[in-house]
GROMACS .gro file of C-alpha atoms in nm:
model
  215
    1UNK     CA    1  13.880   0.106   1.085
    2UNK     CA    2  13.499  -0.012   1.074
    3UNK     CA    3  13.315   0.285   1.212
    4UNK     CA    4  13.250   0.595   1.028
    5UNK     CA    5  13.547   0.841   1.021
    6UNK     CA    6  13.345   1.096   1.208
    7UNK     CA    7  13.295   0.847   1.466
    8UNK     CA    8  13.656   0.703   1.463
    9UNK     CA    9  13.795   1.070   1.501
   10UNK     CA   10  13.578   1.138   1.766
   11UNK     CA   11  13.669   0.841   1.977
   12UNK     CA   12  14.038   0.906   1.903
   13UNK     CA   13  13.990   1.254   2.052
   14UNK     CA   14  13.849   1.121   2.374
   15UNK     CA   15  14.183   0.878   2.439
   16UNK     CA   16  14.404   1.066   2.682
   17UNK     CA   17  14.736   1.210   2.543
   18UNK     CA   18  15.015   0.982   2.500
   19UNK     CA   19  15.380   0.992   2.571
   20UNK     CA   20  15.598   1.192   2.330
   21UNK     CA   21  15.727   0.845   2.236
   22UNK     CA   22  15.384   0.695   2.140
   23UNK     CA   23  15.319   1.006   1.958
   24UNK     CA   24  15.624   0.985   1.770
   25UNK     CA   25  15.560   0.620   1.688
   26UNK     CA   26  15.229   0.695   1.546
   27UNK     CA   27  15.336   0.942   1.320
   28UNK     CA   28  15.631   0.722   1.216
   29UNK     CA   29  15.365   0.415   1.123
   30UNK     CA   30  15.145   0.670   0.951
   31UNK     CA   31  15.436   0.794   0.713
   32UNK     CA   32  15.583   0.456   0.674
   33UNK     CA   33  15.259   0.260   0.625
   34UNK     CA   34  15.352   0.030   0.930
   35UNK     CA   35  15.024  -0.113   1.066
   36UNK     CA   36  14.975  -0.024   1.451
   37UNK     CA   37  14.684  -0.086   1.676
   38UNK     CA   38  14.425   0.198   1.661
   39UNK     CA   39  14.398   0.456   1.926
   40UNK     CA   40  14.036   0.355   2.048
   41UNK     CA   41  14.133  -0.019   2.047
   42UNK     CA   42  14.456   0.037   2.241
   43UNK     CA   43  14.249   0.238   2.510
   44UNK     CA   44  14.021  -0.042   2.547
   45UNK     CA   45  14.297  -0.286   2.596
   46UNK     CA   46  14.467  -0.051   2.843
   47UNK     CA   47  14.143  -0.062   3.058
   48UNK     CA   48  14.115  -0.445   3.013
   49UNK     CA   49  14.477  -0.479   3.153
   50UNK     CA   50  14.436  -0.238   3.421
   51UNK     CA   51  14.124  -0.445   3.554
   52UNK     CA   52  14.273  -0.771   3.494
   53UNK     CA   53  14.616  -0.713   3.624
   54UNK     CA   54  14.818  -0.974   3.450
   55UNK     CA   55  15.152  -1.058   3.551
   56UNK     CA   56  15.311  -1.217   3.200
   57UNK     CA   57  15.177  -1.102   2.856
   58UNK     CA   58  15.281  -1.269   2.533
   59UNK     CA   59  15.234  -1.061   2.222
   60UNK     CA   60  15.238  -1.195   1.878
   61UNK     CA   61  15.357  -0.936   1.633
   62UNK     CA   62  15.578  -0.670   1.738
   63UNK     CA   63  15.635  -0.440   1.467
   64UNK     CA   64  15.828  -0.144   1.590
   65UNK     CA   65  15.722  -0.161   1.954
   66UNK     CA   66  15.397   0.054   1.971
   67UNK     CA   67  15.155  -0.194   2.108
   68UNK     CA   68  15.407  -0.361   2.351
   69UNK     CA   69  15.500  -0.029   2.514
   70UNK     CA   70  15.096   0.021   2.563
   71UNK     CA   71  15.079  -0.329   2.708
   72UNK     CA   72  15.373  -0.286   2.956
   73UNK     CA   73  15.241   0.068   3.051
   74UNK     CA   74  14.889  -0.051   3.141
   75UNK     CA   75  14.999  -0.371   3.322
   76UNK     CA   76  15.226  -0.192   3.560
   77UNK     CA   77  15.508  -0.430   3.676
   78UNK     CA   78  15.410  -0.709   3.431
   79UNK     CA   79  15.662  -0.894   3.223
   80UNK     CA   80  15.594  -0.872   2.807
   81UNK     CA   81  15.725  -1.118   2.574
   82UNK     CA   82  15.678  -1.007   2.206
   83UNK     CA   83  15.762  -1.194   1.914
   84UNK     CA   84  15.867  -1.018   1.567
   85UNK     CA   85  15.980  -1.202   1.231
   86UNK     CA   86  16.114  -0.873   1.085
   87UNK     CA   87  16.491  -0.833   1.216
   88UNK     CA   88  16.505  -0.432   1.095
   89UNK     CA   89  16.144  -0.366   1.267
   90UNK     CA   90  16.269  -0.585   1.607
   91UNK     CA   91  16.571  -0.360   1.611
   92UNK     CA   92  16.368  -0.040   1.613
   93UNK     CA   93  16.130  -0.180   1.879
   94UNK     CA   94  16.432  -0.283   2.098
   95UNK     CA   95  16.540   0.082   2.071
   96UNK     CA   96  16.204   0.201   2.162
   97UNK     CA   97  16.159  -0.026   2.449
   98UNK     CA   98  16.487   0.117   2.591
   99UNK     CA   99  16.348   0.484   2.524
  100UNK     CA  100  16.063   0.402   2.722
  101UNK     CA  101  16.259   0.268   3.019
  102UNK     CA  102  16.100  -0.039   2.968
  103UNK     CA  103  16.390  -0.239   2.822
  104UNK     CA  104  16.400  -0.449   3.134
  105UNK     CA  105  16.045  -0.550   3.129
  106UNK     CA  106  15.979  -0.633   2.757
  107UNK     CA  107  16.165  -0.950   2.616
  108UNK     CA  108  16.193  -0.953   2.251
  109UNK     CA  109  16.214  -1.268   2.032
  110UNK     CA  110  16.334  -1.253   1.697
  111UNK     CA  111  16.157  -1.530   1.495
  112UNK     CA  112  15.881  -1.669   1.285
  113UNK     CA  113  15.569  -1.665   1.539
  114UNK     CA  114  15.436  -1.975   1.352
  115UNK     CA  115  15.713  -2.191   1.500
  116UNK     CA  116  15.610  -2.136   1.839
  117UNK     CA  117  15.831  -2.029   2.132
  118UNK     CA  118  16.186  -2.097   2.131
  119UNK     CA  119  16.141  -2.239   2.460
  120UNK     CA  120  15.861  -2.439   2.521
  121UNK     CA  121  15.872  -2.388   2.877
  122UNK     CA  122  15.852  -2.002   2.894
  123UNK     CA  123  15.516  -1.989   2.972
  124UNK     CA  124  15.252  -1.944   3.177
  125UNK     CA  125  15.118  -1.640   3.066
  126UNK     CA  126  14.799  -1.470   3.181
  127UNK     CA  127  14.736  -1.254   2.849
  128UNK     CA  128  14.790  -1.337   2.480
  129UNK     CA  129  14.771  -1.061   2.222
  130UNK     CA  130  14.746  -1.138   1.863
  131UNK     CA  131  14.812  -0.880   1.633
  132UNK     CA  132  15.029  -1.023   1.319
  133UNK     CA  133  14.957  -1.189   1.002
  134UNK     CA  134  14.592  -1.208   0.991
  135UNK     CA  135  14.577  -1.525   0.776
  136UNK     CA  136  14.764  -1.721   1.063
  137UNK     CA  137  14.523  -1.604   1.345
  138UNK     CA  138  14.401  -1.973   1.389
  139UNK     CA  139  14.758  -2.123   1.390
  140UNK     CA  140  14.866  -1.858   1.639
  141UNK     CA  141  14.580  -1.930   1.870
  142UNK     CA  142  14.656  -2.328   1.845
  143UNK     CA  143  15.015  -2.273   1.911
  144UNK     CA  144  14.976  -2.016   2.222
  145UNK     CA  145  14.664  -2.074   2.410
  146UNK     CA  146  14.831  -2.372   2.580
  147UNK     CA  147  15.054  -2.120   2.744
  148UNK     CA  148  14.766  -1.912   2.882
  149UNK     CA  149  14.659  -1.974   3.218
  150UNK     CA  150  14.287  -2.040   3.324
  151UNK     CA  151  14.121  -1.717   3.353
  152UNK     CA  152  14.359  -1.558   3.140
  153UNK     CA  153  14.264  -1.314   2.840
  154UNK     CA  154  14.321  -1.369   2.473
  155UNK     CA  155  14.285  -1.030   2.265
  156UNK     CA  156  14.313  -1.030   1.872
  157UNK     CA  157  14.306  -0.734   1.677
  158UNK     CA  158  14.168  -0.626   1.335
  159UNK     CA  159  13.923  -0.935   1.357
  160UNK     CA  160  13.647  -0.736   1.147
  161UNK     CA  161  13.914  -0.599   0.904
  162UNK     CA  162  13.759  -0.304   0.755
  163UNK     CA  163  13.424  -0.459   0.766
  164UNK     CA  164  13.490  -0.683   0.491
  165UNK     CA  165  13.428  -0.987   0.694
  166UNK     CA  166  13.028  -0.942   0.633
  167UNK     CA  167  13.104  -0.885   0.266
  168UNK     CA  168  13.390  -1.065   0.132
  169UNK     CA  169  13.316  -1.025  -0.204
  170UNK     CA  170  13.387  -0.653  -0.176
  171UNK     CA  171  13.754  -0.739  -0.054
  172UNK     CA  172  13.882  -0.815  -0.404
  173UNK     CA  173  14.043  -1.091  -0.546
  174UNK     CA  174  14.398  -1.040  -0.354
  175UNK     CA  175  14.244  -0.982  -0.009
  176UNK     CA  176  13.946  -1.200  -0.024
  177UNK     CA  177  14.136  -1.522   0.064
  178UNK     CA  178  14.237  -1.339   0.388
  179UNK     CA  179  13.915  -1.213   0.472
  180UNK     CA  180  13.757  -1.574   0.424
  181UNK     CA  181  14.037  -1.691   0.677
  182UNK     CA  182  13.940  -1.435   0.919
  183UNK     CA  183  13.582  -1.530   0.891
  184UNK     CA  184  13.659  -1.892   0.970
  185UNK     CA  185  13.859  -1.784   1.254
  186UNK     CA  186  13.600  -1.573   1.416
  187UNK     CA  187  13.384  -1.873   1.392
  188UNK     CA  188  13.644  -2.083   1.535
  189UNK     CA  189  13.718  -1.846   1.831
  190UNK     CA  190  13.339  -1.800   1.879
  191UNK     CA  191  13.280  -2.163   1.903
  192UNK     CA  192  13.624  -2.247   2.086
  193UNK     CA  193  13.531  -2.491   2.388
  194UNK     CA  194  13.817  -2.312   2.613
  195UNK     CA  195  13.730  -1.971   2.560
  196UNK     CA  196  13.434  -1.718   2.609
  197UNK     CA  197  13.436  -1.439   2.355
  198UNK     CA  198  13.271  -1.117   2.269
  199UNK     CA  199  13.345  -0.910   1.950
  200UNK     CA  200  13.377  -0.539   1.973
  201UNK     CA  201  13.334  -0.332   1.685
  202UNK     CA  202  13.590  -0.070   1.777
  203UNK     CA  203  13.890   0.047   1.563
  204UNK     CA  204  13.934  -0.243   1.327
  205UNK     CA  205  13.728  -0.500   1.536
  206UNK     CA  206  13.884  -0.651   1.875
  207UNK     CA  207  13.797  -1.011   1.977
  208UNK     CA  208  13.829  -1.043   2.365
  209UNK     CA  209  13.825  -1.381   2.480
  210UNK     CA  210  13.842  -1.536   2.844
  211UNK     CA  211  13.992  -1.873   2.915
  212UNK     CA  212  13.745  -2.074   3.090
  213UNK     CA  213  13.828  -2.232   3.438
  214UNK     CA  214  13.786  -2.615   3.484
  215UNK     CA  215  13.798  -2.656   3.117
   0.00000   0.00000   0.00000
C-alpha cells in the first residue's frame, strides 16, 4: 500500500461487504502470502466497470481467481478471459469460479502470458486488466493492447509499488531492478500515443487508461 496504514484501513472499511466467498479468498491470500488486489483498488475498478459496461474483459494474472470474480460481478453479463501460468493456482481459481456461479462467464487460460493468447483471433476485448509479473508489464501491454477496442479501458495494478517508484534506492538490491522497470513502464504508459492515462494513488497504485478513438 502507498497510503498510510490508517488511511488504508479507513478506505477498506468503506468498501461494501463482500460475498462469503470473496472474504474467504481474502483470508486465504493473507495466510498464504498470495498477492491479490487491495480492497480500495478493487472497489474503484468495480465502479469503472459499472459505468463503462464492458462486454469482454481480458485479465493477465489470475492467481486464485479473486480479482476475476470482482470483474465478472461488476461487469454484469461480460465474458472474462483470464490467464494464469501457475497450474495449481489455476485449478484453485477454476474451483472458485464454479463456487461463485461464474464458471460459464469466466474462461481460464493456463499458460505463459508473455506468449500472448493461444488464439490470436480471440479478441477483441473492451477492457484489459494487468496484475501479474510487474517486470513484464510493458511486454503485456504491447502484446494485448492490439486486442483492445477503441474507447476501451486498460487498468494496471501495483504501478506505484509501495511508493518505491519515487525512491528506487530504498528498494534494496533485489527489488531495485523491478522498481526501475515499473518506473520505465509508467513513463511508457503516460506517453503512449494510443492511450490517455491517469495514475491513482490508491491501494498500491492503479493506472487507468482509455484507448483513444481514431488513433
